[in-house]
């Protein structure tokens, strides 16, 4: 059973892990979102309001997965906690858990829920689950430590029914070689690209950062640590060291190139390098807030607006860089 189902990330995770399962019901308030859920999972659920659901009429299940709205505890929200009506929707999930008594209840929420400001609220949640007959295990996990090229910290609460004689331990961290660049589409509509005029100011900054070395290695950024360096594919590869946490030395970090000269807060103006990780994705409020990335477009003849890279093998070759927003498919990936 999936509560606050969204597009079904919990169910997709079970599918990816090849764990046999059946989705007995999915509760999602937004009609467009549940339509997307049905398309992804080949289901036929209707939009429903968890506050109006009769828990006694729901089917029995082994697992309840729930991701209550996070705005009440998020750093990006007003942080009103239980004073926000969205902040108390946890108790509707609890009502269903108490009635259906699943073997396991899995909750996910923003890291902000664990901060000192919401210590009382988080403790109350855990206590209520304990009183309902569950042993809780919780930890803040970052998606980047588990093979997903996105910096996304979330608290997970794994509640195991007391009669299930099994202890739970969270998986060990690992770094796969997967990076944001591996999830990009090959053919992207022109509407996702930032205009050349807006790009010019940032381009000048990027030009200053690119400093070819005598060795022929062309380094695009000048960070403090070697793991954060970004190199041009036109230069010679640097010395390759042993992997870190099972992955390569591509930085398991967000690499921010700079800020666009445009209206809006700093977050929507940031430009990232796809050699690193994606920043945390949010609902984006209908679009136009997707993270922006700098990409290699193609090679051009000499043009003052293009970026000239000088390397040992290619003394003067122009490399066209452009900036674009992530596409909906890329965000979904």
Tab-separated table of C-alpha atoms in Angstrom, residues 30-183:
chain	number	residue	atom	x	y	z
A	30	UNK	CA	-3.601	15.127	-7.029
A	31	UNK	CA	-5.469	13.830	-10.075
A	32	UNK	CA	-2.712	14.539	-12.601
A	33	UNK	CA	-0.152	12.826	-10.392
A	34	UNK	CA	-2.221	9.662	-9.952
A	35	UNK	CA	-2.760	9.580	-13.725
A	36	UNK	CA	1.022	9.555	-14.145
A	37	UNK	CA	1.245	6.873	-11.463
A	38	UNK	CA	-1.172	4.704	-13.429
A	39	UNK	CA	0.813	5.148	-16.637
A	40	UNK	CA	4.071	4.163	-14.941
A	41	UNK	CA	2.700	1.195	-12.999
A	42	UNK	CA	-0.003	0.023	-15.404
A	43	UNK	CA	-2.637	0.530	-12.723
A	44	UNK	CA	-6.045	2.173	-12.535
A	45	UNK	CA	-6.243	4.018	-9.217
A	46	UNK	CA	-8.299	7.172	-8.737
A	47	UNK	CA	-7.314	10.336	-6.878
A	48	UNK	CA	-8.282	10.150	-3.198
A	49	UNK	CA	-8.012	12.275	-0.074
A	50	UNK	CA	-6.275	10.408	2.740
A	51	UNK	CA	-8.127	12.468	5.375
A	52	UNK	CA	-11.466	11.130	4.078
A	53	UNK	CA	-10.509	7.487	3.632
A	54	UNK	CA	-12.154	4.894	5.861
A	55	UNK	CA	-9.209	2.787	6.956
A	56	UNK	CA	-11.469	-0.195	7.679
A	57	UNK	CA	-12.393	-0.412	3.999
A	58	UNK	CA	-8.803	-0.623	2.781
A	59	UNK	CA	-7.357	-4.013	1.771
A	60	UNK	CA	-4.899	-5.840	4.010
A	61	UNK	CA	-1.227	-5.575	3.124
A	62	UNK	CA	2.270	-6.549	4.244
A	63	UNK	CA	3.927	-3.162	3.708
A	64	UNK	CA	2.716	0.417	3.992
A	65	UNK	CA	4.994	2.935	2.277
A	66	UNK	CA	4.278	6.573	2.998
A	67	UNK	CA	5.886	9.915	2.235
A	68	UNK	CA	3.859	12.604	4.045
A	69	UNK	CA	4.059	16.163	2.642
A	70	UNK	CA	7.382	17.683	3.624
A	71	UNK	CA	6.724	21.426	3.300
A	72	UNK	CA	5.977	21.818	7.010
A	73	UNK	CA	9.500	20.626	7.905
A	74	UNK	CA	11.529	21.593	4.860
A	75	UNK	CA	14.140	24.340	4.867
A	76	UNK	CA	12.495	25.512	1.647
A	77	UNK	CA	9.125	25.909	3.390
A	78	UNK	CA	7.752	27.978	6.257
A	79	UNK	CA	8.704	25.291	8.793
A	80	UNK	CA	5.475	25.453	10.769
A	81	UNK	CA	5.635	21.790	11.760
A	82	UNK	CA	2.385	20.481	13.224
A	83	UNK	CA	0.899	23.992	12.953
A	84	UNK	CA	0.802	23.435	9.187
A	85	UNK	CA	-2.161	21.238	8.196
A	86	UNK	CA	0.157	19.323	5.867
A	87	UNK	CA	2.455	18.590	8.790
A	88	UNK	CA	-0.182	16.526	10.606
A	89	UNK	CA	-1.053	14.273	7.658
A	90	UNK	CA	1.383	11.778	9.200
A	91	UNK	CA	-1.376	10.923	11.663
A	92	UNK	CA	-3.696	9.872	8.838
A	93	UNK	CA	-1.035	7.420	7.708
A	94	UNK	CA	-0.673	6.295	11.338
A	95	UNK	CA	-4.437	5.737	11.532
A	96	UNK	CA	-4.221	3.381	8.547
A	97	UNK	CA	-1.143	1.596	9.929
A	98	UNK	CA	-2.884	0.987	13.247
A	99	UNK	CA	-5.888	-0.524	11.493
A	100	UNK	CA	-4.128	-2.667	8.865
A	101	UNK	CA	-1.171	-3.741	11.037
A	102	UNK	CA	1.269	-4.338	8.163
A	103	UNK	CA	4.503	-6.210	8.860
A	104	UNK	CA	6.512	-3.172	7.832
A	105	UNK	CA	5.832	0.562	7.531
A	106	UNK	CA	8.357	2.628	5.577
A	107	UNK	CA	8.385	6.420	5.836
A	108	UNK	CA	10.454	8.998	3.962
A	109	UNK	CA	10.620	12.718	4.592
A	110	UNK	CA	12.982	15.688	4.398
A	111	UNK	CA	16.097	15.853	6.539
A	112	UNK	CA	14.623	18.952	8.205
A	113	UNK	CA	12.279	16.746	10.216
A	114	UNK	CA	15.297	15.592	12.255
A	115	UNK	CA	16.619	19.059	13.076
A	116	UNK	CA	16.481	20.424	16.606
A	117	UNK	CA	13.519	22.687	15.811
A	118	UNK	CA	11.289	19.676	15.185
A	119	UNK	CA	12.755	17.378	17.825
A	120	UNK	CA	9.440	17.170	19.682
A	121	UNK	CA	7.427	16.435	16.533
A	122	UNK	CA	9.795	13.722	15.331
A	123	UNK	CA	9.902	12.090	18.766
A	124	UNK	CA	6.102	12.093	18.866
A	125	UNK	CA	5.935	10.351	15.488
A	126	UNK	CA	8.344	7.638	16.613
A	127	UNK	CA	6.559	7.211	19.941
A	128	UNK	CA	3.174	6.852	18.235
A	129	UNK	CA	4.602	4.132	15.987
A	130	UNK	CA	6.101	2.358	18.999
A	131	UNK	CA	2.767	2.468	20.815
A	132	UNK	CA	1.154	1.021	17.692
A	133	UNK	CA	3.422	-2.010	18.086
A	134	UNK	CA	6.455	-1.212	15.939
A	135	UNK	CA	10.195	-1.062	16.462
A	136	UNK	CA	11.701	1.897	14.620
A	137	UNK	CA	15.005	2.297	12.822
A	138	UNK	CA	15.799	5.656	11.264
A	139	UNK	CA	18.649	7.368	9.479
A	140	UNK	CA	19.281	10.307	7.148
A	141	UNK	CA	20.452	8.944	3.792
A	142	UNK	CA	21.753	10.743	0.722
A	143	UNK	CA	20.782	9.381	-2.711
A	144	UNK	CA	24.309	10.084	-3.993
A	145	UNK	CA	25.631	7.372	-1.653
A	146	UNK	CA	23.403	4.720	-3.215
A	147	UNK	CA	23.984	4.938	-6.929
A	148	UNK	CA	21.774	7.939	-7.792
A	149	UNK	CA	23.561	11.021	-9.243
A	150	UNK	CA	21.570	13.497	-7.170
A	151	UNK	CA	22.421	15.177	-3.878
A	152	UNK	CA	19.206	14.369	-2.016
A	153	UNK	CA	19.155	13.924	1.753
A	154	UNK	CA	16.067	12.317	3.236
A	155	UNK	CA	15.216	10.701	6.552
A	156	UNK	CA	13.947	7.126	6.332
A	157	UNK	CA	12.027	5.490	9.161
A	158	UNK	CA	11.721	1.715	8.948
A	159	UNK	CA	9.075	0.411	11.345
A	160	UNK	CA	9.037	-3.349	11.936
A	161	UNK	CA	6.068	-4.963	13.668
A	162	UNK	CA	7.114	-6.270	17.089
A	163	UNK	CA	6.207	-9.913	16.351
A	164	UNK	CA	8.556	-9.943	13.336
A	165	UNK	CA	11.771	-11.277	14.881
A	166	UNK	CA	14.157	-9.504	12.559
A	167	UNK	CA	16.548	-6.655	13.170
A	168	UNK	CA	17.015	-4.103	10.432
A	169	UNK	CA	20.247	-2.472	9.307
A	170	UNK	CA	20.617	0.231	6.692
A	171	UNK	CA	22.695	-0.628	3.603
A	172	UNK	CA	26.329	0.404	3.347
A	173	UNK	CA	27.182	3.443	1.241
A	174	UNK	CA	28.708	3.003	-2.178
A	175	UNK	CA	29.606	5.243	-5.086
A	176	UNK	CA	28.607	3.994	-8.517
A	177	UNK	CA	30.274	5.676	-11.522
A	178	UNK	CA	26.863	7.065	-12.533
A	179	UNK	CA	26.811	10.861	-12.896
A	180	UNK	CA	24.285	13.407	-14.123
A	181	UNK	CA	25.783	13.282	-17.619
A	182	UNK	CA	24.783	9.623	-17.920
A	183	UNK	CA	21.084	10.501	-17.580
